[in-house]
Short mmCIF file of C-alpha atoms in Angstrom, two decimals:
data_model
loop_
_atom_site.label_atom_id
_atom_site.label_comp_id
_atom_site.label_asym_id
_atom_site.label_seq_id
_atom_site.Cartn_x
_atom_site.Cartn_y
_atom_site.Cartn_z
CA MET A 282 -9.02 -22.56 4.28
CA LEU A 283 -7.35 -21.65 1.04
CA ASP A 284 -5.75 -24.16 -1.33
CA TYR A 285 -3.35 -21.54 -2.57
CA THR A 286 -2.13 -18.27 -1.19
CA VAL A 287 1.11 -16.38 -1.42
CA PHE A 288 3.72 -16.80 1.27
CA HIS A 289 3.55 -14.43 4.23
CA THR A 290 6.39 -14.24 6.67
CA ILE A 291 5.98 -13.91 10.42
CA ALA A 292 6.48 -10.32 11.55
CA TRP A 293 8.70 -10.91 14.55
CA PRO A 294 11.26 -13.70 14.21
CA SER A 295 12.91 -15.69 16.98
CA ALA A 296 15.64 -13.06 17.55
CA TYR A 297 13.04 -11.03 19.44
CA SER A 298 12.59 -13.87 21.91
CA VAL A 299 16.31 -13.65 22.75
CA TYR A 300 15.74 -9.94 23.41
CA PHE A 301 12.77 -10.75 25.66
CA PHE A 302 14.93 -13.28 27.49
CA VAL A 303 17.96 -11.06 28.16
CA ILE A 304 15.96 -7.95 28.96
CA GLY A 305 13.80 -9.90 31.43
CA ILE A 306 16.90 -11.20 33.20
CA ALA A 307 18.49 -7.74 33.18
CA ALA A 308 15.40 -6.25 34.83
CA ALA A 309 15.20 -8.91 37.53
CA LEU A 310 18.93 -8.75 38.31
CA PHE A 311 18.75 -4.99 38.77
CA PHE A 312 15.83 -5.54 41.14
CA LEU A 313 17.84 -8.10 43.13
CA SER A 314 20.81 -5.74 43.28
CA ALA A 315 18.51 -2.94 44.43
CA LEU A 316 17.02 -5.23 47.05
CA SER A 317 20.47 -5.57 48.63
CA TRP A 318 20.09 -2.04 50.06
CA TYR A 319 17.03 -3.13 51.99
CA ARG A 320 17.57 -6.84 52.68
CA ALA A 321 20.93 -7.98 54.09
CA GLU A 322 20.91 -11.46 52.54
CA PHE A 323 21.05 -9.94 49.05
CA LYS A 324 24.23 -7.97 49.75
CA PRO A 325 26.52 -10.51 47.99
CA LEU A 326 24.52 -9.84 44.80
CA ARG A 327 24.75 -6.06 44.91
CA ALA A 328 27.65 -5.58 42.51
CA SER A 329 27.63 -8.84 40.54
CA ALA A 330 23.89 -8.80 39.77
CA PHE A 331 24.12 -5.18 38.71
CA TYR A 332 27.08 -5.78 36.39
CA VAL A 333 25.42 -8.75 34.70
CA SER A 334 22.21 -6.74 34.44
CA PHE A 335 24.05 -3.88 32.79
CA VAL A 336 25.85 -6.14 30.31
CA LEU A 337 22.57 -7.85 29.41
CA LEU A 338 20.88 -4.48 29.04
CA ALA A 339 23.56 -3.46 26.55
CA VAL A 340 23.23 -6.80 24.72
CA GLY A 341 19.44 -6.42 24.66
CA GLY A 342 19.65 -2.88 23.35
CA LEU A 343 22.02 -3.93 20.59
CA LEU A 344 19.77 -6.88 19.71
CA LEU A 345 16.78 -4.58 19.50
CA ILE A 346 18.61 -2.12 17.25
CA SER A 347 20.05 -4.82 15.02
CA ASP A 348 16.58 -6.34 14.59
CA LEU A 349 15.35 -3.13 13.01
CA SER A 350 15.57 -3.22 9.24
CA GLN A 351 16.71 0.42 9.48
CA PRO A 352 19.03 0.24 12.51
CA ALA A 353 20.48 3.69 11.85
CA ARG A 354 17.04 5.18 12.54
CA PHE A 355 16.85 3.80 16.09
CA LEU A 356 17.08 7.32 17.53
CA SER A 357 13.64 8.02 16.04
CA MET A 358 12.34 5.79 18.83
CA ILE A 359 13.21 8.48 21.35
CA ASN A 360 12.51 11.52 19.17
CA PRO A 361 9.57 13.35 20.81
CA ALA A 362 8.53 14.74 17.42
CA TYR A 363 8.02 11.23 16.07
CA LEU A 364 6.80 9.24 19.05
CA ASN A 365 3.32 7.76 18.81
CA PHE A 366 2.17 7.14 22.36
CA ASP A 367 -0.62 4.83 21.19
CA SER A 368 2.14 2.28 20.61
CA PRO A 369 3.60 0.34 23.55
CA LEU A 370 6.90 0.30 21.67
CA ALA A 371 7.15 4.07 22.13
CA TRP A 372 6.65 3.73 25.89
CA GLY A 373 9.04 0.78 25.91
CA SER A 374 11.83 2.68 24.19
CA LEU A 375 11.52 5.53 26.69
CA ASN A 376 11.44 3.02 29.54
CA LEU A 377 14.53 1.26 28.18
CA VAL A 378 16.51 4.47 27.78
CA SER A 379 15.46 5.74 31.23
CA PHE A 380 16.44 2.42 32.76
CA GLY A 381 19.84 2.62 31.06
CA LEU A 382 20.43 6.14 32.37
CA VAL A 383 19.36 5.22 35.91
CA SER A 384 21.61 2.15 35.74
CA VAL A 385 24.60 4.35 34.89
CA LEU A 386 23.79 6.74 37.76
CA TYR A 387 23.29 3.79 40.10
CA PHE A 388 26.70 2.45 39.10
CA VAL A 389 28.32 5.83 39.83
CA MET A 390 26.63 6.24 43.22
CA MET A 391 27.30 2.64 44.21
CA ASN A 392 31.00 3.02 43.47
CA LYS A 393 31.15 6.37 45.26
CA GLY A 394 29.67 4.70 48.30
CA ASP A 395 26.79 7.22 48.36
CA GLU A 396 24.24 5.09 50.18
CA ILE A 397 21.39 7.62 50.24
CA ASN A 398 21.42 8.23 46.49
CA SER A 399 22.10 4.57 45.73
CA ARG A 400 18.99 3.64 47.70
CA ARG A 401 16.91 6.23 45.85
CA LEU A 402 18.21 5.10 42.47
CA ALA A 403 17.64 1.47 43.46
CA VAL A 404 13.93 2.22 43.96
CA ILE A 405 13.59 4.29 40.77
CA GLY A 406 15.57 1.71 38.77
CA SER A 407 13.46 -1.15 40.14
CA LEU A 408 10.26 0.57 39.02
CA LEU A 409 11.76 1.11 35.57
CA ALA A 410 13.00 -2.49 35.57
CA LEU A 411 9.44 -3.62 36.28
CA GLY A 412 8.37 -1.63 33.24
CA LEU A 413 10.58 -3.70 30.91
CA PRO A 414 8.73 -7.04 31.12
CA VAL A 415 5.44 -5.15 31.40
CA TYR A 416 6.02 -3.30 28.14
CA THR A 417 7.29 -6.39 26.32
CA GLY A 418 4.06 -8.11 27.38
CA PHE A 419 2.00 -5.17 26.15
CA ASP A 420 3.92 -5.25 22.85
CA LEU A 421 2.22 -8.58 22.23
CA THR A 422 -1.10 -7.97 23.98
CA VAL A 423 -2.13 -5.00 21.83
CA HIS A 424 -2.34 -7.04 18.62
CA GLN A 425 -6.00 -7.90 18.89
CA HIS A 426 -6.11 -10.61 16.24
CA ARG A 427 -3.27 -12.72 17.64
CA PRO A 428 -4.26 -15.76 19.68
CA VAL A 429 -2.31 -16.15 22.97
CA TRP A 430 -0.82 -12.65 22.68
CA ASN A 431 -4.11 -10.80 23.01
CA THR A 432 -4.79 -11.73 26.62
CA PRO A 433 -4.40 -9.64 29.77
CA LEU A 434 -2.00 -12.31 31.04
CA MET A 435 0.92 -11.35 28.82
CA PRO A 436 2.39 -8.43 30.83
CA VAL A 437 1.96 -10.34 34.10
CA LEU A 438 3.38 -13.53 32.60
CA PHE A 439 6.43 -11.64 31.37
CA VAL A 440 6.97 -10.15 34.85
CA ALA A 441 6.84 -13.65 36.37
CA LEU A 442 9.15 -15.01 33.65
CA SER A 443 11.55 -12.14 34.26
CA LEU A 444 11.60 -12.79 37.99
CA VAL A 445 12.07 -16.55 37.69
CA SER A 446 14.84 -16.24 35.06
CA GLY A 447 16.58 -13.47 36.99
CA ALA A 448 16.49 -15.49 40.21
CA ALA A 449 17.92 -18.46 38.30
CA VAL A 450 20.87 -16.40 37.04
CA ALA A 451 21.31 -14.90 40.52
CA SER A 452 21.58 -18.40 42.00
CA PHE A 453 24.75 -18.85 39.93
CA LEU A 454 26.07 -15.51 41.18
CA ALA A 455 25.35 -16.37 44.82
CA LYS A 456 28.59 -18.37 45.13
CA GLY A 457 27.02 -20.94 47.38
CA ASP A 458 25.78 -18.45 50.02
CA ALA A 459 23.25 -20.68 51.82
CA LYS A 460 20.97 -17.92 53.14
CA LEU A 461 20.84 -16.16 49.79
CA LEU A 462 20.21 -19.39 47.93
CA ALA A 463 17.34 -20.20 50.29
CA THR A 464 15.70 -16.84 49.47
CA LEU A 465 16.34 -17.26 45.75
CA ARG A 466 14.81 -20.72 45.98
CA SER A 467 11.61 -19.13 47.30
CA PHE A 468 11.70 -16.55 44.51
CA MET A 469 12.08 -19.29 41.90
CA LEU A 470 9.44 -21.50 43.45
CA TRP A 471 6.75 -18.83 43.69
CA SER A 472 7.43 -17.19 40.35
CA ALA A 473 7.69 -20.57 38.56
CA GLY A 474 4.39 -21.50 40.23
CA ALA A 475 2.86 -18.27 38.94
CA VAL A 476 4.20 -18.98 35.44
CA ALA A 477 2.75 -22.51 35.54
CA ALA A 478 -0.66 -21.27 36.70
CA MET A 479 -0.75 -18.64 33.97
CA LEU A 480 0.35 -21.06 31.25
CA VAL A 481 -2.34 -23.58 32.21
CA SER A 482 -4.91 -20.79 32.18
CA LEU A 483 -3.59 -19.58 28.83
CA LEU A 484 -3.81 -23.06 27.34
CA GLY A 485 -7.38 -23.43 28.55
CA THR A 486 -8.61 -20.17 27.09
CA THR A 487 -6.73 -20.75 23.85
CA ALA A 488 -8.11 -24.27 23.39
CA TYR A 489 -11.66 -23.02 23.79
CA GLY A 490 -11.28 -19.93 21.61
CA GLY A 491 -12.22 -19.33 17.99
CA SER A 492 -10.76 -21.12 15.00
CA ALA A 493 -7.45 -19.20 15.05
CA GLN A 494 -7.11 -19.85 18.79
CA GLU A 495 -7.87 -23.55 18.40
CA LEU A 496 -5.34 -23.90 15.60
CA THR A 497 -2.74 -22.03 17.61
CA PHE A 498 -3.43 -24.32 20.55
CA MET A 499 -2.82 -27.31 18.28
CA ILE A 500 0.37 -25.81 16.88
CA MET A 501 1.67 -24.98 20.35
CA THR A 502 0.87 -28.30 21.96
CA SER A 503 1.16 -31.07 19.39
CA GLY A 504 2.37 -29.09 16.38
CA SER A 505 5.67 -27.49 15.43
CA MET A 506 5.88 -25.51 18.70
CA GLY A 507 5.09 -28.52 20.91
CA LEU A 508 8.71 -29.33 21.71
CA ALA A 509 9.56 -25.76 22.72
CA PHE A 510 6.33 -24.92 24.52
CA ILE A 511 5.20 -28.13 26.20
CA TRP A 512 8.34 -30.19 26.61
CA LEU A 513 11.07 -27.60 27.10
CA GLY A 514 8.97 -24.74 28.45
CA LEU A 515 6.22 -26.23 30.53
CA ILE A 516 7.58 -29.62 31.60
CA LEU A 517 11.38 -29.32 31.66
CA GLY A 518 11.55 -25.59 32.37
CA THR A 519 8.64 -25.07 34.76
CA ALA A 520 7.16 -28.27 36.23
CA ALA A 521 10.50 -30.07 36.68
CA PRO A 522 12.22 -27.21 38.56
CA ILE A 523 9.16 -26.78 40.81
CA GLY A 524 9.33 -30.50 41.59
CA LEU A 525 13.06 -30.31 42.14
CA LEU A 526 12.83 -27.30 44.45
CA LEU A 527 10.11 -28.99 46.49
CA ALA A 528 12.16 -32.18 46.87
CA PRO A 529 14.70 -32.48 49.73
CA VAL A 530 17.58 -32.00 47.25
CA GLY A 531 16.01 -28.70 46.21
CA ARG A 532 16.91 -27.20 49.56
CA GLN A 533 20.59 -27.82 48.92
CA PRO A 534 22.73 -25.52 46.77
CA ILE A 535 23.18 -28.14 44.04
CA GLY A 536 19.41 -28.59 43.78
CA VAL A 537 18.82 -24.83 43.51
CA LEU A 538 21.49 -24.51 40.81
CA ALA A 539 20.08 -27.46 38.85
CA ALA A 540 16.59 -25.94 39.07
CA GLY A 541 18.06 -22.61 37.94
CA ALA A 542 19.61 -24.21 34.86
CA LEU A 543 16.31 -25.87 33.94
CA ILE A 544 14.44 -22.62 34.48
CA LEU A 545 16.75 -20.79 32.10
CA ILE A 546 16.24 -23.41 29.39
CA GLY A 547 12.49 -23.25 29.95
CA GLY A 548 12.42 -19.45 30.08
CA MET A 549 14.05 -19.16 26.69
CA ALA A 550 11.86 -21.90 25.17
CA LEU A 551 8.67 -20.34 26.51
CA ARG A 552 9.50 -16.90 25.18
CA TYR A 553 10.34 -18.40 21.79
CA ALA A 554 7.13 -20.44 21.61
CA ILE A 555 4.95 -17.58 22.84
CA LEU A 556 6.49 -15.19 20.34
CA VAL A 557 6.58 -17.39 17.25
CA GLY A 558 3.70 -19.87 17.80
CA PRO A 559 0.81 -17.40 17.61
CA GLN A 560 2.21 -15.94 14.39
CA LEU A 561 2.32 -19.24 12.51
CA VAL A 562 -1.39 -19.68 11.91
CA HIS A 563 -1.55 -16.26 10.31
CA THR A 564 1.13 -16.95 7.70
CA ALA A 565 -1.39 -18.97 5.68
CA TYR A 566 -4.23 -16.45 5.90
CA MET B 170 -22.74 3.75 9.04
CA SER B 171 -24.55 5.27 11.96
CA GLU B 172 -22.83 7.54 14.40
CA GLU B 173 -23.15 5.13 17.34
CA LEU B 174 -21.05 2.51 15.54
CA ARG B 175 -18.12 4.90 15.29
CA LEU B 176 -15.80 4.02 18.13
CA SER B 177 -12.54 5.71 17.29
CA SER B 178 -11.83 9.32 16.43
CA ARG B 179 -9.85 8.02 13.45
CA GLU B 180 -12.96 6.68 11.73
CA THR B 181 -14.20 8.76 8.81
CA ARG B 182 -16.96 6.67 7.31
CA GLY B 183 -20.11 8.73 7.33
CA LYS B 184 -18.19 11.80 8.45
CA PRO B 185 -19.47 14.88 6.64
CA GLY B 186 -17.11 16.79 4.38
CA VAL B 187 -14.55 14.04 3.79
CA LYS B 188 -14.28 11.21 1.31
CA ARG B 189 -14.04 7.61 2.47
CA TYR B 190 -12.74 5.49 -0.36
CA ALA B 191 -13.56 1.80 -0.47
CA MET B 192 -13.29 -1.11 -2.82
CA VAL B 193 -16.05 -3.57 -3.58
CA ILE B 194 -14.91 -6.93 -4.97
CA ASP B 195 -17.56 -9.08 -6.57
CA VAL B 196 -15.94 -12.51 -6.34
CA ARG B 197 -18.61 -13.95 -8.64
CA ARG B 198 -17.02 -11.90 -11.40
CA CYS B 199 -13.39 -12.79 -10.63
CA ILE B 200 -11.93 -15.24 -13.15
CA GLY B 201 -8.53 -15.55 -11.49
CA CYS B 202 -6.55 -14.06 -14.38
CA MET B 203 -4.24 -12.32 -11.85
CA ALA B 204 -4.15 -9.23 -14.07
CA CYS B 205 -4.73 -7.10 -10.96
CA GLN B 206 -1.66 -8.64 -9.37
CA VAL B 207 0.41 -7.99 -12.48
CA ALA B 208 -0.86 -4.42 -12.86
CA CYS B 209 0.03 -3.71 -9.24
CA LYS B 210 3.49 -5.20 -9.66
CA ALA B 211 4.04 -3.05 -12.74
CA GLU B 212 2.68 0.12 -11.13
CA TYR B 213 4.99 -0.08 -8.12
CA ASP B 214 7.84 -2.36 -9.13
CA VAL B 215 6.79 -4.68 -6.32
CA PRO B 216 9.73 -7.06 -5.70
CA LEU B 217 9.68 -10.83 -6.11
CA GLY B 218 8.13 -12.80 -3.27
CA VAL B 219 5.95 -10.00 -1.89
CA PHE B 220 2.59 -8.60 -3.01
CA ARG B 221 0.46 -5.52 -2.49
CA THR B 222 -2.47 -7.44 -3.90
CA TRP B 223 -2.78 -11.16 -4.44
CA VAL B 224 -5.45 -13.65 -5.47
CA PRO B 225 -5.60 -16.80 -3.37
CA TYR B 226 -8.09 -19.50 -4.25
CA ARG B 227 -9.80 -22.63 -3.10
CA VAL B 228 -10.92 -25.54 -5.26
CA VAL B 229 -14.46 -26.68 -4.48
CA GLY B 230 -16.76 -29.39 -5.75
CA THR B 231 -16.23 -33.00 -6.82
CA TYR B 232 -14.63 -34.05 -10.09
CA PRO B 233 -15.70 -33.39 -12.80
CA THR B 234 -17.81 -30.54 -11.37
CA VAL B 235 -15.09 -28.51 -9.78
CA LYS B 236 -14.29 -24.83 -9.78
CA LYS B 237 -11.86 -22.39 -8.26
CA GLN B 238 -13.17 -19.77 -5.86
CA PHE B 239 -10.99 -16.68 -5.83
CA LEU B 240 -10.65 -14.08 -3.13
CA PRO B 241 -8.64 -11.06 -4.31
CA ARG B 242 -6.80 -9.53 -1.36
CA LEU B 243 -5.15 -6.23 -0.55
CA CYS B 244 -4.80 -3.78 2.32
CA ASN B 245 -8.27 -3.16 3.72
CA HIS B 246 -7.57 0.52 4.47
CA CYS B 247 -9.35 0.04 7.76
CA ASP B 248 -11.33 2.89 9.24
CA ASP B 249 -9.70 2.12 12.58
CA PRO B 250 -6.36 0.71 11.41
CA PRO B 251 -4.40 -1.25 14.04
CA CYS B 252 -1.16 -0.60 12.13
CA VAL B 253 -1.46 3.16 12.71
CA ARG B 254 -1.65 2.81 16.45
CA ALA B 255 1.05 0.11 16.50
CA CYS B 256 3.73 2.19 14.76
CA PRO B 257 5.96 3.72 17.45
CA VAL B 258 7.23 6.55 15.25
CA GLY B 259 4.12 7.55 13.32
CA ALA B 260 5.46 6.23 10.02
CA THR B 261 2.07 4.72 9.26
CA PHE B 262 -0.77 7.19 9.07
CA LYS B 263 -4.29 7.56 7.83
CA VAL B 264 -5.25 10.34 5.42
CA GLU B 265 -8.45 11.80 6.83
CA ASP B 266 -9.87 12.90 3.48
CA GLY B 267 -10.05 9.63 1.59
CA GLY B 268 -9.27 7.15 4.33
CA PHE B 269 -6.03 5.97 2.70
CA VAL B 270 -3.67 4.21 5.11
CA LEU B 271 -0.19 5.13 3.95
CA GLN B 272 3.42 4.62 4.86
CA ASN B 273 6.12 7.26 5.32
CA TYR B 274 9.17 5.39 4.04
CA GLU B 275 11.67 7.96 5.33
CA ARG B 276 10.39 7.58 8.87
CA CYS B 277 9.89 3.79 9.02
CA ILE B 278 12.46 2.17 11.31
CA GLY B 279 11.59 -1.39 10.32
CA CYS B 280 10.40 -2.63 13.73
CA LYS B 281 7.62 -4.59 11.98
CA ALA B 282 5.04 -3.76 14.67
CA CYS B 283 2.62 -2.78 11.89
CA MET B 284 3.12 -6.17 10.25
CA ALA B 285 2.42 -7.90 13.55
CA SER B 286 -0.72 -5.85 14.06
CA CYS B 287 -2.29 -6.33 10.62
CA PRO B 288 -5.01 -9.01 10.66
CA TYR B 289 -4.89 -9.24 6.87
CA ASN B 290 -1.21 -9.91 6.12
CA ALA B 291 -1.30 -6.81 3.95
CA ARG B 292 2.14 -5.55 4.95
CA PHE B 293 5.54 -6.80 3.95
CA MET B 294 9.20 -5.88 4.25
CA LEU B 295 10.93 -4.59 1.15
CA PRO B 296 14.24 -6.30 0.35
CA GLU B 297 17.64 -4.69 0.88
CA HIS B 298 18.38 -4.39 -2.82
CA ARG B 299 16.02 -3.37 -5.59
CA THR B 300 16.67 -2.86 -9.27
CA THR B 301 15.05 0.51 -9.91
CA SER B 302 13.67 1.85 -6.64
CA LYS B 303 15.70 3.29 -3.82
CA ILE B 304 13.01 2.44 -1.27
CA THR B 305 14.47 -0.58 0.52
CA SER B 306 14.34 -2.33 3.92
CA VAL B 307 11.15 -0.62 5.05
CA VAL B 308 7.61 -1.90 5.36
CA ASP B 309 5.37 -1.47 2.34
CA LYS B 310 1.75 -2.13 1.47
CA CYS B 311 -1.09 -1.27 -0.90
CA THR B 312 -1.85 2.47 -0.99
CA PHE B 313 -5.23 2.21 -2.75
CA CYS B 314 -3.16 3.86 -5.53
CA TYR B 315 -3.20 7.19 -3.71
CA HIS B 316 -1.16 8.83 -6.49
CA ARG B 317 -3.67 7.77 -9.13
CA VAL B 318 -6.83 8.42 -7.12
CA SER B 319 -5.69 11.91 -6.18
CA GLN B 320 -5.50 12.62 -9.93
CA GLY B 321 -9.00 11.34 -10.59
CA LEU B 322 -8.00 7.86 -11.72
CA VAL B 323 -8.96 4.52 -10.22
CA PRO B 324 -6.38 2.13 -8.72
CA ALA B 325 -4.33 0.10 -11.21
CA CYS B 326 -5.94 -3.18 -10.17
CA VAL B 327 -9.43 -1.74 -10.72
CA GLN B 328 -8.44 -0.25 -14.08
CA THR B 329 -7.13 -3.57 -15.34
CA CYS B 330 -9.79 -5.96 -14.01
CA ILE B 331 -11.30 -7.59 -17.08
CA GLY B 332 -14.45 -8.79 -15.35
CA ARG B 333 -15.10 -5.52 -13.44
CA ALA B 334 -14.88 -7.57 -10.29
CA ARG B 335 -13.21 -4.64 -8.54
CA VAL B 336 -15.10 -1.38 -8.12
CA PHE B 337 -13.61 1.64 -6.36
CA GLY B 338 -15.18 4.83 -5.09
CA ASP B 339 -16.24 7.10 -2.26
CA LEU B 340 -18.45 5.38 0.27
CA ASN B 341 -19.40 8.70 1.82
CA ASP B 342 -21.05 9.67 -1.45
CA PRO B 343 -24.44 7.91 -1.51
CA ASN B 344 -24.56 8.18 -5.31
CA SER B 345 -21.23 6.43 -5.92
CA GLU B 346 -21.21 2.96 -7.42
CA VAL B 347 -19.54 1.46 -4.34
CA SER B 348 -22.21 2.97 -2.06
CA GLN B 349 -24.95 1.54 -4.21
CA LEU B 350 -23.31 -1.87 -4.39
CA VAL B 351 -22.85 -1.98 -0.62
CA ALA B 352 -26.45 -0.83 -0.13
CA ARG B 353 -28.01 -3.29 -2.56
CA HIS B 354 -25.96 -6.44 -2.01
CA ALA B 355 -25.14 -8.59 0.94
CA THR B 356 -21.46 -7.85 1.50
CA GLN B 357 -18.79 -9.37 3.64
CA VAL B 358 -15.60 -7.95 5.09
CA LEU B 359 -12.61 -9.93 6.31
CA ARG B 360 -12.35 -10.56 10.02
CA PRO B 361 -15.04 -8.10 11.12
CA GLU B 362 -14.66 -9.35 14.70
CA GLU B 363 -11.36 -7.48 15.00
CA GLY B 364 -13.14 -4.12 14.95
CA THR B 365 -10.84 -2.66 12.32
CA LYS B 366 -13.76 -1.59 10.06
CA PRO B 367 -12.14 -2.81 6.83
CA HIS B 368 -13.03 -0.96 3.64
CA VAL B 369 -12.71 -3.76 1.14
CA PHE B 370 -16.15 -5.32 0.74
CA TYR B 371 -16.79 -8.67 -0.88
CA ILE B 372 -19.93 -9.67 -2.75
CA GLY B 373 -20.46 -13.41 -3.03
CA GLY B 374 -17.64 -14.30 -0.64
CA ASP B 375 -17.64 -17.76 0.86
CA ARG B 376 -16.72 -18.08 4.50
CA ASN B 377 -14.65 -21.14 3.61
CA LEU B 378 -12.35 -18.70 1.87
CA THR B 379 -12.22 -16.16 4.65
CA GLU B 380 -11.79 -18.29 7.75
CA TYR B 381 -8.95 -20.37 9.08
CA GLY B 382 -9.28 -24.06 8.31
CA ARG B 383 -8.17 -27.09 10.26
CA ALA B 384 -6.20 -28.33 7.26
CA LEU B 385 -3.54 -25.78 8.16
CA TYR B 386 -2.44 -27.92 11.09
CA GLY B 387 0.23 -30.44 10.24
CA LYS B 388 1.17 -28.89 6.92
CA SER B 389 4.82 -28.60 7.88
CA ASP B 390 5.84 -28.25 4.24
CA TYR B 391 3.22 -25.62 3.63
CA LEU B 392 4.50 -23.22 0.98
CA ASP B 393 8.06 -24.44 1.36
CA GLY B 394 8.93 -23.35 -2.17
CA GLU B 395 7.59 -19.86 -1.63
CA ARG B 396 9.30 -19.66 1.74
CA ALA B 397 12.67 -20.62 0.24
CA MET B 398 12.30 -18.00 -2.47
CA PHE B 399 11.27 -15.39 0.04
CA ASP B 400 14.28 -16.18 2.23
CA ARG B 401 16.61 -15.76 -0.73
CA ASN B 402 15.37 -12.23 -1.33
CA HIS B 403 14.70 -11.02 2.17
CA LYS B 404 16.44 -10.74 5.44
CA ILE B 405 13.93 -10.41 8.22
#
């Protein structure tokens, strides 16, 4: 431990966690809209979930571009002459652009009433949507010296976070449809359960890691990230909604909506803590 | 380095026909004058608040027998640099003959993936406005003074070091001073566990200087002054 070193900033500030949040929701909402072609109870979500997904995709894209210190060079991210396929960001940018294009085509086919092509695009778009949380997870995983990030859990955790946050937003779009809300309740319950299991596992491996891991564990539990990670993310945003959904009130629309609101608070807090927390210990190295 | 330790095709240490520059820093010789830091700032017009090389320290001992232990730092010009594979647009690259890890400023988009991937905090974002240079709002780092070395000079920090604590040369040449220092002395590299194969070697380094310490936890005001100054000059 040094007594004096120069100040080092964190590489990725909290704005990236907002991007992770909106892009995760956009992906899950597209998936729910796509599901409406195959499962009748999702039909009320077909248009509304897609529109919100598309708006969030645009917001996410703009956030990503504005976070670059050279935003005018964002097209380099899809320039085949420049792309470095060793970087998950290169795959992610292609995935993002492909998802945007498929979303536009899906919109056209859906409005034309072309069911066959809409169904095809729904499947292709859902696979690309799955790629969004997967690549954001890999963005973090590949940095081998970062505690928490450098675990195989990250891509899977981001998929679960995407699903739980997307289902939470969808519950507000369901307009009280009892059958749909019951299905979304199951989505939220299982994906929040998966998030909780992964977070507990993550905490365990981080606590018993090397010195950087141990310090990060301390920062994320009782340190400056404790409020966001433990209280807002794990307790209020994951454990409380699971408890609420399991309680009798959780089977009623009001319970599902309340759980959805908590999940959204927790989803944002978790992404923020997971993004920023593991960078803090390194600022003093 | 033996062939079986070479994991990545990017690694050039021990590769015939190419140079592999490295720096050896004998911390026993460092007096903490910061001349290296100043020479680097002058060579590159490095802006306020950021550093290509810096000299952190730790105070050890009990009064009145106390001393400062210095650990000069810079980019480690890793043989398998994580920043090169992290950059989505190939703006960071490794020069095969020499092992320099360099930055293409015209191509950098400022995504900061290289900064996130560097285990040594060697990279920083240049501010939006600079007095003399037009290179702004891209990531920068130490170049091992590529422009000087390619003309047969040593890096500015090595040239200026009053105690000859910094020695620079080709590690692939067994007769070079750095090769002989690495062969004859017990050396240490920073964070070897990351597999980056750093090419800044320390003689006389203390692990208390190179490892994270528990004192970091709870220092909420840690470097608040520096942070405030950095925030004034940078928008990240």
